[in-house]
Coordinates of C-alpha atoms in Angstrom, one line a residue:
M788 CA -27.6 -14.8 30.4
K789 CA -30.2 -12.0 30.1
E790 CA -31.0 -9.9 27.1
N791 CA -29.4 -6.5 26.8
K792 CA -32.6 -4.8 25.7
K793 CA -32.7 -2.4 22.8
S794 CA -33.0 0.8 25.0
D795 CA -29.9 -0.2 27.1
F796 CA -27.5 1.2 24.5
L797 CA -29.2 4.6 25.0
K798 CA -29.0 4.6 28.8
G799 CA -26.1 5.3 31.2
P800 CA -22.6 6.5 30.3
V801 CA -21.5 5.3 26.8
W802 CA -18.2 3.9 28.2
K803 CA -20.2 1.6 30.4
C804 CA -22.2 0.3 27.5
I805 CA -19.0 -0.3 25.6
I806 CA -17.3 -2.1 28.4
A807 CA -20.4 -4.2 29.0
Q808 CA -20.1 -5.3 25.4
A809 CA -16.3 -5.4 25.2
L810 CA -15.5 -7.5 28.2
P811 CA -17.2 -10.7 27.1
L812 CA -16.1 -10.0 23.6
T813 CA -12.5 -9.6 24.6
I814 CA -12.6 -12.8 26.6
A815 CA -14.2 -14.5 23.6
Q816 CA -11.5 -13.2 21.3
L817 CA -8.8 -14.2 23.8
V818 CA -10.1 -17.7 23.7
H819 CA -10.6 -17.6 19.9
L820 CA -7.0 -16.5 19.5
L821 CA -6.1 -19.9 21.0
Y822 CA -7.6 -21.5 17.9
N823 CA -4.6 -20.2 16.0
V824 CA -1.9 -19.7 18.6
V825 CA -2.1 -23.0 20.4
D826 CA -1.5 -24.9 17.1
R827 CA 1.7 -22.9 16.6
I828 CA 2.9 -23.4 20.1
Y829 CA 2.4 -27.2 20.0
L830 CA 4.0 -27.4 16.6
G831 CA 6.9 -25.2 17.6
H832 CA 7.8 -27.6 20.4
M833 CA 7.2 -31.0 18.8
G834 CA 10.8 -32.0 17.9
E835 CA 13.5 -31.6 15.3
E836 CA 11.2 -30.4 12.6
N837 CA 9.4 -27.8 14.7
S838 CA 10.7 -24.8 12.7
L839 CA 9.6 -26.3 9.4
A840 CA 6.2 -27.2 10.8
L841 CA 5.8 -23.6 12.0
T842 CA 6.9 -22.3 8.6
G843 CA 4.4 -24.6 6.9
V844 CA 1.5 -23.2 9.0
G845 CA 2.7 -19.7 8.4
L846 CA 2.6 -20.3 4.7
C847 CA -1.1 -21.2 5.0
F848 CA -1.9 -17.7 6.5
P849 CA -2.6 -16.1 3.1
I850 CA -5.2 -18.7 2.2
I851 CA -6.8 -18.6 5.7
T852 CA -6.8 -14.8 5.5
L853 CA -8.5 -14.9 2.1
I854 CA -11.3 -17.0 3.7
M855 CA -11.5 -14.5 6.6
A856 CA -11.7 -11.6 4.0
F857 CA -14.9 -13.1 2.5
T858 CA -16.3 -13.8 6.0
A859 CA -15.7 -10.1 6.8
L860 CA -17.3 -9.0 3.6
F861 CA -20.6 -10.9 4.0
G862 CA -20.7 -11.2 7.8
N863 CA -19.2 -8.1 9.3
G864 CA -20.5 -6.0 6.4
G865 CA -24.0 -6.6 7.6
V866 CA -23.7 -6.1 11.3
P867 CA -23.5 -2.3 11.4
L868 CA -26.5 -2.1 9.0
F869 CA -28.3 -4.6 11.3
S870 CA -27.6 -2.4 14.4
I871 CA -28.6 0.8 12.6
A872 CA -31.9 -0.8 11.5
R873 CA -32.6 -1.9 15.1
G874 CA -31.7 1.5 16.4
R875 CA -34.4 2.9 14.1
G876 CA -36.8 0.3 15.4
D877 CA -37.0 -1.5 12.0
D878 CA -36.8 -5.1 13.0
K879 CA -38.2 -6.4 9.7
E880 CA -35.2 -4.8 7.8
A881 CA -32.8 -6.2 10.4
E882 CA -34.2 -9.7 9.8
K883 CA -33.7 -9.3 6.1
I884 CA -30.1 -8.2 6.6
L885 CA -29.4 -11.2 8.8
S886 CA -31.0 -13.7 6.3
N887 CA -29.1 -12.3 3.3
S888 CA -25.8 -12.3 5.2
F889 CA -26.3 -16.0 6.1
S890 CA -27.2 -16.9 2.5
L891 CA -24.1 -15.1 1.2
L892 CA -21.8 -16.9 3.7
I893 CA -23.1 -20.3 2.8
L894 CA -22.8 -19.8 -0.9
S895 CA -19.3 -18.2 -0.8
S896 CA -17.9 -20.9 1.6
G897 CA -18.6 -23.6 -0.9
I898 CA -17.0 -21.7 -3.8
L899 CA -14.0 -20.7 -1.7
M900 CA -13.4 -24.2 -0.5
A901 CA -13.3 -25.6 -4.1
F902 CA -11.1 -22.7 -5.3
C903 CA -8.6 -23.1 -2.5
Y904 CA -8.3 -26.9 -3.0
I905 CA -7.7 -26.4 -6.7
L906 CA -5.1 -23.6 -6.4
K907 CA -3.5 -24.3 -3.0
T908 CA -0.1 -25.5 -4.4
P909 CA 0.6 -22.5 -6.6
I910 CA -0.6 -20.1 -3.9
L911 CA 1.7 -21.7 -1.4
Y912 CA 4.7 -21.4 -3.8
L913 CA 3.7 -17.8 -4.4
S914 CA 3.7 -17.3 -0.6
G915 CA 7.3 -18.3 -0.4
A916 CA 7.1 -22.1 0.1
S917 CA 10.3 -24.1 -0.3
P918 CA 10.3 -27.8 -1.3
D919 CA 10.8 -28.7 2.4
S920 CA 8.1 -26.4 3.9
I921 CA 5.4 -27.0 1.3
V922 CA 5.0 -30.6 2.5
F923 CA 3.8 -29.3 5.9
A924 CA 1.7 -26.6 4.4
E925 CA -0.2 -28.9 2.1
E926 CA -0.7 -31.5 4.9
Y927 CA -2.3 -28.8 7.0
L928 CA -4.5 -27.3 4.3
M929 CA -5.9 -30.6 3.0
I930 CA -7.7 -31.0 6.3
Y931 CA -8.2 -27.4 7.4
L932 CA -10.2 -26.4 4.2
I933 CA -12.9 -29.0 5.1
G934 CA -14.0 -26.6 7.9
T935 CA -14.4 -23.6 5.6
P936 CA -18.3 -23.4 5.8
F937 CA -18.2 -23.8 9.6
S938 CA -15.5 -21.3 10.1
M939 CA -17.3 -18.7 7.9
M940 CA -20.6 -19.3 9.7
T941 CA -19.1 -19.0 13.1
T942 CA -17.1 -15.8 12.5
G943 CA -19.6 -14.2 10.1
L944 CA -22.7 -14.7 12.2
N945 CA -21.4 -14.3 15.7
G946 CA -21.5 -10.5 15.4
Y947 CA -25.3 -10.7 15.0
I948 CA -25.5 -12.3 18.5
N949 CA -23.4 -9.5 20.0
A950 CA -25.4 -6.8 18.1
Q951 CA -28.6 -8.0 19.7
G952 CA -27.2 -7.5 23.2
Y953 CA -26.0 -11.0 24.0
P954 CA -22.2 -10.6 24.2
K955 CA -22.0 -13.5 26.7
F956 CA -23.6 -15.9 24.2
G957 CA -21.2 -14.6 21.6
M958 CA -18.4 -15.3 24.0
V959 CA -19.5 -18.9 24.5
T960 CA -19.3 -19.3 20.7
T961 CA -15.5 -18.9 20.8
V962 CA -14.9 -20.4 24.2
L963 CA -16.6 -23.6 23.1
G964 CA -14.5 -24.0 20.0
A965 CA -11.2 -22.8 21.5
V966 CA -11.4 -25.1 24.5
A967 CA -12.2 -28.0 22.3
N968 CA -9.3 -27.0 20.1
I969 CA -6.8 -26.9 23.0
I970 CA -7.9 -30.4 24.2
L971 CA -7.9 -31.9 20.8
D972 CA -4.5 -30.4 19.9
A973 CA -3.0 -32.0 22.9
L974 CA -4.7 -35.3 22.0
F975 CA -3.8 -35.4 18.3
I976 CA -0.4 -33.7 18.4
L977 CA 1.1 -34.8 21.7
C978 CA -0.6 -38.1 22.5
L979 CA -1.2 -39.5 19.0
G980 CA 1.8 -37.8 17.2
M981 CA -0.3 -36.6 14.3
G982 CA 1.7 -33.4 13.9
V983 CA 0.4 -30.8 11.4
S984 CA -2.6 -33.1 10.4
G985 CA -3.6 -33.3 14.0
A986 CA -3.5 -29.5 14.4
A987 CA -5.7 -29.1 11.3
L988 CA -8.2 -31.8 12.4
A989 CA -8.5 -30.3 15.9
T990 CA -9.3 -26.9 14.3
V991 CA -12.0 -28.3 12.0
I992 CA -13.8 -30.2 14.8
S993 CA -13.7 -27.1 16.9
Q994 CA -15.1 -24.9 14.1
I995 CA -18.0 -27.4 13.7
L996 CA -18.9 -27.1 17.4
S997 CA -18.9 -23.3 17.3
A998 CA -21.0 -23.2 14.2
L999 CA -23.6 -25.4 15.7
W1000 CA -23.8 -23.2 18.7
V1001 CA -24.3 -20.0 16.6
L1002 CA -27.0 -21.6 14.5
K1003 CA -28.8 -22.9 17.6
F1004 CA -28.9 -19.5 19.1
L1005 CA -29.9 -17.5 16.0
S1006 CA -32.7 -19.9 15.2
G1007 CA -33.8 -20.3 18.8
K1008 CA -36.2 -18.6 21.2
K1009 CA -33.8 -16.2 22.9
A1010 CA -32.8 -14.3 19.7
P1011 CA -35.0 -11.3 19.1
I1012 CA -34.1 -11.4 15.4
K1013 CA -33.8 -14.9 14.1
I1014 CA -32.5 -16.7 11.0
N1015 CA -35.7 -17.8 9.2
I1016 CA -34.8 -20.7 6.9
R1017 CA -38.0 -20.2 5.0
K1018 CA -37.1 -16.6 4.2
L1019 CA -33.6 -17.2 3.0
N1020 CA -33.1 -15.5 -0.3
F1021 CA -31.0 -12.9 -2.1
D1022 CA -32.4 -9.4 -1.9
F1023 CA -30.1 -7.4 -4.2
N1024 CA -30.8 -4.0 -2.5
I1025 CA -29.7 -5.4 0.8
I1026 CA -26.8 -7.3 -0.7
K1027 CA -25.6 -4.1 -2.3
K1028 CA -25.6 -2.4 1.1
I1029 CA -23.7 -5.3 2.7
F1030 CA -21.2 -5.2 -0.1
K1031 CA -20.7 -1.5 0.2
L1032 CA -20.0 -1.5 3.9
G1033 CA -18.4 -4.9 4.0
T1034 CA -15.9 -4.0 1.3
S1035 CA -13.7 -2.1 3.9
N1036 CA -13.6 -5.2 6.1
F1037 CA -12.8 -7.3 3.0
I1038 CA -10.0 -5.0 1.9
M1039 CA -8.5 -5.0 5.4
Q1040 CA -8.4 -8.8 5.4
G1041 CA -7.6 -9.1 1.7
T1042 CA -4.7 -6.7 1.9
N1043 CA -3.4 -8.7 4.9
C1044 CA -3.4 -11.7 2.6
L1045 CA -1.4 -9.7 0.1
V1046 CA 1.0 -8.4 2.8
Q1047 CA 1.6 -12.0 4.0
I1048 CA 2.4 -13.2 0.5
A1049 CA 4.7 -10.3 -0.1
C1050 CA 6.5 -10.7 3.3
N1051 CA 6.9 -14.5 3.0
S1052 CA 8.1 -14.5 -0.6
T1053 CA 10.6 -11.6 0.1
L1054 CA 11.9 -13.3 3.2
Q1055 CA 12.4 -16.5 1.4
A1056 CA 14.3 -14.7 -1.4
Q1057 CA 16.4 -12.7 1.0
G1058 CA 17.2 -15.6 3.3
G1059 CA 18.0 -18.0 0.5
L1060 CA 18.1 -21.8 0.8
A1061 CA 19.9 -21.6 4.1
L1062 CA 17.7 -19.2 6.0
G1063 CA 14.5 -18.6 4.0
D1064 CA 12.3 -21.0 5.9
T1065 CA 13.7 -19.7 9.2
Y1066 CA 12.8 -16.1 8.4
V1067 CA 9.2 -17.2 7.4
A1068 CA 9.0 -19.0 10.8
I1069 CA 10.1 -15.7 12.5
M1070 CA 7.4 -13.8 10.7
T1071 CA 4.9 -16.4 11.8
V1072 CA 5.9 -15.8 15.4
L1073 CA 5.7 -12.0 14.9
N1074 CA 2.2 -12.3 13.5
S1075 CA 1.2 -14.4 16.4
V1076 CA 2.6 -11.9 18.9
R1077 CA 0.8 -9.1 17.1
E1078 CA -2.5 -11.0 17.3
I1079 CA -2.1 -11.5 21.0
C1080 CA -1.2 -7.9 21.7
M1081 CA -4.0 -6.4 19.5
L1082 CA -6.6 -8.5 21.3
P1083 CA -7.8 -5.9 23.9
V1084 CA -8.0 -3.2 21.2
N1085 CA -10.0 -5.5 19.0
G1086 CA -12.3 -6.2 22.0
I1087 CA -12.9 -2.5 22.6
V1088 CA -13.5 -1.8 18.9
S1089 CA -15.9 -4.8 18.6
G1090 CA -17.7 -3.8 21.7
S1091 CA -18.1 -0.2 20.7
Q1092 CA -19.4 -0.8 17.1
P1093 CA -22.9 -1.9 18.0
V1094 CA -23.2 0.8 20.6
V1095 CA -22.0 3.5 18.3
S1096 CA -24.0 2.3 15.4
Y1097 CA -27.2 2.0 17.5
N1098 CA -26.8 5.5 19.0
Y1099 CA -26.1 6.9 15.5
G1100 CA -29.3 5.3 14.2
A1101 CA -31.1 6.8 17.1
K1102 CA -29.6 10.2 16.3
M1103 CA -27.8 10.5 19.7
N1104 CA -24.7 12.2 18.3
E1105 CA -23.2 13.3 21.6
R1106 CA -23.1 9.7 22.7
V1107 CA -21.5 8.7 19.5
K1108 CA -18.7 11.2 20.0
D1109 CA -18.3 9.9 23.6
G1110 CA -17.8 6.4 22.2
I1111 CA -15.2 7.6 19.7
K1112 CA -13.3 9.5 22.4
F1113 CA -13.3 6.4 24.7
N1114 CA -12.0 4.2 22.0
T1115 CA -9.2 6.5 21.2
I1116 CA -7.9 7.1 24.7
V1117 CA -8.1 3.5 25.9
G1118 CA -6.6 2.2 22.7
F1119 CA -3.6 4.6 22.8
V1120 CA -2.8 3.9 26.5
Y1121 CA -3.0 0.2 26.0
T1122 CA -0.9 0.0 22.8
L1123 CA 1.8 2.2 24.4
F1124 CA 2.0 -0.2 27.4
A1125 CA 2.0 -3.3 25.1
W1126 CA 4.8 -1.9 23.0
I1127 CA 7.0 -1.3 26.1
I1128 CA 6.4 -4.9 27.2
I1129 CA 7.2 -6.3 23.8
V1130 CA 10.5 -4.6 23.3
A1131 CA 11.6 -5.1 26.9
F1132 CA 11.3 -8.9 26.6
P1133 CA 11.8 -9.9 23.0
K1134 CA 13.4 -13.3 23.5
F1135 CA 10.4 -14.4 25.7
W1136 CA 8.0 -14.4 22.7
F1137 CA 10.2 -16.7 20.7
D1138 CA 10.6 -19.1 23.6
V1139 CA 6.8 -19.3 23.8
F1140 CA 6.4 -20.4 20.2
S1141 CA 9.5 -22.5 19.6
D1142 CA 12.4 -24.3 21.2
D1143 CA 14.6 -23.6 18.1
P1144 CA 17.4 -21.2 19.3
N1145 CA 18.0 -20.0 15.8
L1146 CA 14.6 -18.2 15.8
A1147 CA 15.4 -16.2 18.9
S1148 CA 18.9 -15.3 17.8
L1149 CA 17.8 -14.2 14.3
G1150 CA 14.4 -12.8 15.3
T1151 CA 15.0 -10.6 18.3
E1152 CA 16.1 -7.5 16.3
S1153 CA 13.3 -8.2 13.7
L1154 CA 10.7 -8.1 16.5
I1155 CA 11.9 -4.8 17.9
I1156 CA 11.8 -3.2 14.4
Y1157 CA 8.4 -4.7 13.5
F1158 CA 6.7 -3.3 16.6
F1159 CA 8.3 0.1 16.7
G1160 CA 5.2 2.0 15.5
F1161 CA 2.7 -0.2 17.3
V1162 CA 1.1 2.6 19.3
F1163 CA -0.2 4.3 16.1
M1164 CA -2.4 1.2 15.5
A1165 CA -4.7 2.7 18.1
L1166 CA -5.4 5.7 15.9
Q1167 CA -6.0 3.4 12.9
F1168 CA -8.5 1.3 14.8
A1169 CA -10.3 4.3 16.3
G1170 CA -10.7 6.0 12.9
Q1171 CA -11.4 2.8 10.9
S1172 CA -14.0 1.5 13.4
T1173 CA -15.8 4.9 13.4
F1174 CA -16.1 4.9 9.6
Q1175 CA -17.5 1.4 9.7
A1176 CA -19.9 2.0 12.6
L1177 CA -21.4 5.1 11.0
G1178 CA -21.7 3.4 7.5
D1179 CA -19.1 5.7 5.9
A1180 CA -17.9 3.0 3.4
K1181 CA -15.9 5.3 1.2
H1182 CA -13.4 6.4 3.9
A1183 CA -13.4 2.9 5.4
I1184 CA -12.3 1.4 2.1
F1185 CA -9.7 4.0 1.3
F1186 CA -7.9 3.7 4.7
S1187 CA -8.0 -0.1 4.5
L1188 CA -6.2 0.2 1.2
L1189 CA -3.8 2.9 2.3
R1190 CA -2.0 1.2 5.1
K1191 CA -1.5 -2.2 3.6
A1192 CA -1.8 -2.1 -0.2
I1193 CA -0.4 1.4 -0.8
I1194 CA 2.3 1.5 1.9
V1195 CA 3.3 -1.9 3.3
V1196 CA 3.4 -4.0 0.1
P1197 CA 5.5 -1.6 -2.0
L1198 CA 7.9 -1.0 1.0
T1199 CA 8.2 -4.8 1.6
F1200 CA 9.6 -5.2 -1.9
L1201 CA 11.5 -1.9 -2.0
L1202 CA 13.3 -1.6 1.3
P1203 CA 15.4 -4.8 1.2
H1204 CA 16.9 -3.5 -2.1
L1205 CA 17.8 -0.1 -0.5
G1206 CA 20.4 -1.5 1.8
F1207 CA 18.1 -2.7 4.6
G1208 CA 18.2 -6.4 3.6
V1209 CA 15.9 -8.7 5.5
N1210 CA 15.2 -6.0 8.1
G1211 CA 13.5 -4.0 5.3
V1212 CA 10.6 -6.5 5.3
F1213 CA 10.1 -5.9 9.1
L1214 CA 10.5 -2.1 8.8
A1215 CA 7.6 -1.7 6.4
E1216 CA 5.1 -2.4 9.2
P1217 CA 6.0 0.5 11.6
V1218 CA 6.3 3.0 8.7
S1219 CA 2.7 2.0 7.6
N1220 CA 1.5 2.2 11.2
V1221 CA 2.7 5.8 11.6
I1222 CA 1.5 7.1 8.2
G1223 CA -1.7 5.1 8.0
G1224 CA -2.7 5.6 11.6
L1225 CA -2.3 9.4 11.6
A1226 CA -3.9 9.8 8.2
C1227 CA -7.0 7.7 9.2
Y1228 CA -7.6 9.3 12.5
I1229 CA -7.1 12.9 11.4
T1230 CA -9.4 12.4 8.5
M1231 CA -12.1 10.9 10.8
R1232 CA -11.8 13.9 13.1
L1233 CA -12.2 16.4 10.2
T1234 CA -15.1 14.6 8.5
V1235 CA -17.6 12.4 10.2
Y1236 CA -16.7 13.5 13.8
K1237 CA -17.0 17.2 12.9
K1238 CA -20.4 16.6 11.3
L1239 CA -21.7 15.0 14.5

């Protein structure tokens, strides 16, 4: 695995630079997705209690997403700054950014782990847990939370490997953990019959392996910019910059947490004692399908950000515009194709995640509604990633809030009471995709893109 030298982001067509970064990242994200999805698939087919187990894991999503939000704040918030500094040739500044990001991840992981252990039960009930489903949710979280420091280090620091031109090493981070997770899931769930506890234990062990790989690389000889343990400290000027840019990532993940709580609690209330847990399980499947189908777009966006940030730091504005154009076209074409596949075979997705016939019969219509405006997500991603890559924190934060907190959450509570019933919860997503996606992309074109 050879280094992608600093000047490589300035040579050749921009789309080739992005593809070179995006391909291994997409493969890595595909395998990383198995961290989450394979647990749900195993649990959804493990016997009579499969739907309740699936519901229990779905109820854990808000807490898991909260951890991801802080990972995005302290990890992803520093990567564009790191790339811009390297584009300017300021490796000393880049090293400071990496060190401060690492320090923040370590400190916050300990605080978050303690916080989530103390408040896990009220959060789960707030998320729509029932007396039956909370048993599975708490069983999963008791073990899963042990891996919080390793999870945050893996996800938060892996971007610094990719930003230094080593996407293949970044790919190994997730491949290593995900392959271990698949094998251990089969061992713990299928062979040893450990159920939800086995799924959580497999995830924690996998996260530890991935974290060790990341730390080995970023402290080893191959990394141009290393983590220097002796220089770990808190530089408040750098921390302020990380917070400023990372806030948009934090809000994107934090509002996802809020949306998951709103959706699960409303579905539980609308479904009642008879169907509440079933509808939460349906939403768990829909979230899983969404993660799978967004994977290629996430790969392109992740691959383009270091390229766009680097060229922006080097003042190569035409190349920056080429990168934005490539993101937009590829994202739009792909999401249109994915939407057609999803709505053409709705039952297939439920069969993948569960052998409970009730999920497919009740969830098919919900899936079609939920993914109706999926194609507009390409515009949201193109606009949002541009704001982040160019360090435009103000717009990145606003559009993170707009789609989820300002549109989805109020509609999730409102639409069911306007005659839409349970379908109102699923309808909130496409409405937000259309309004949020168009607003974000048009604003990006009229502001930062025009200035380039």
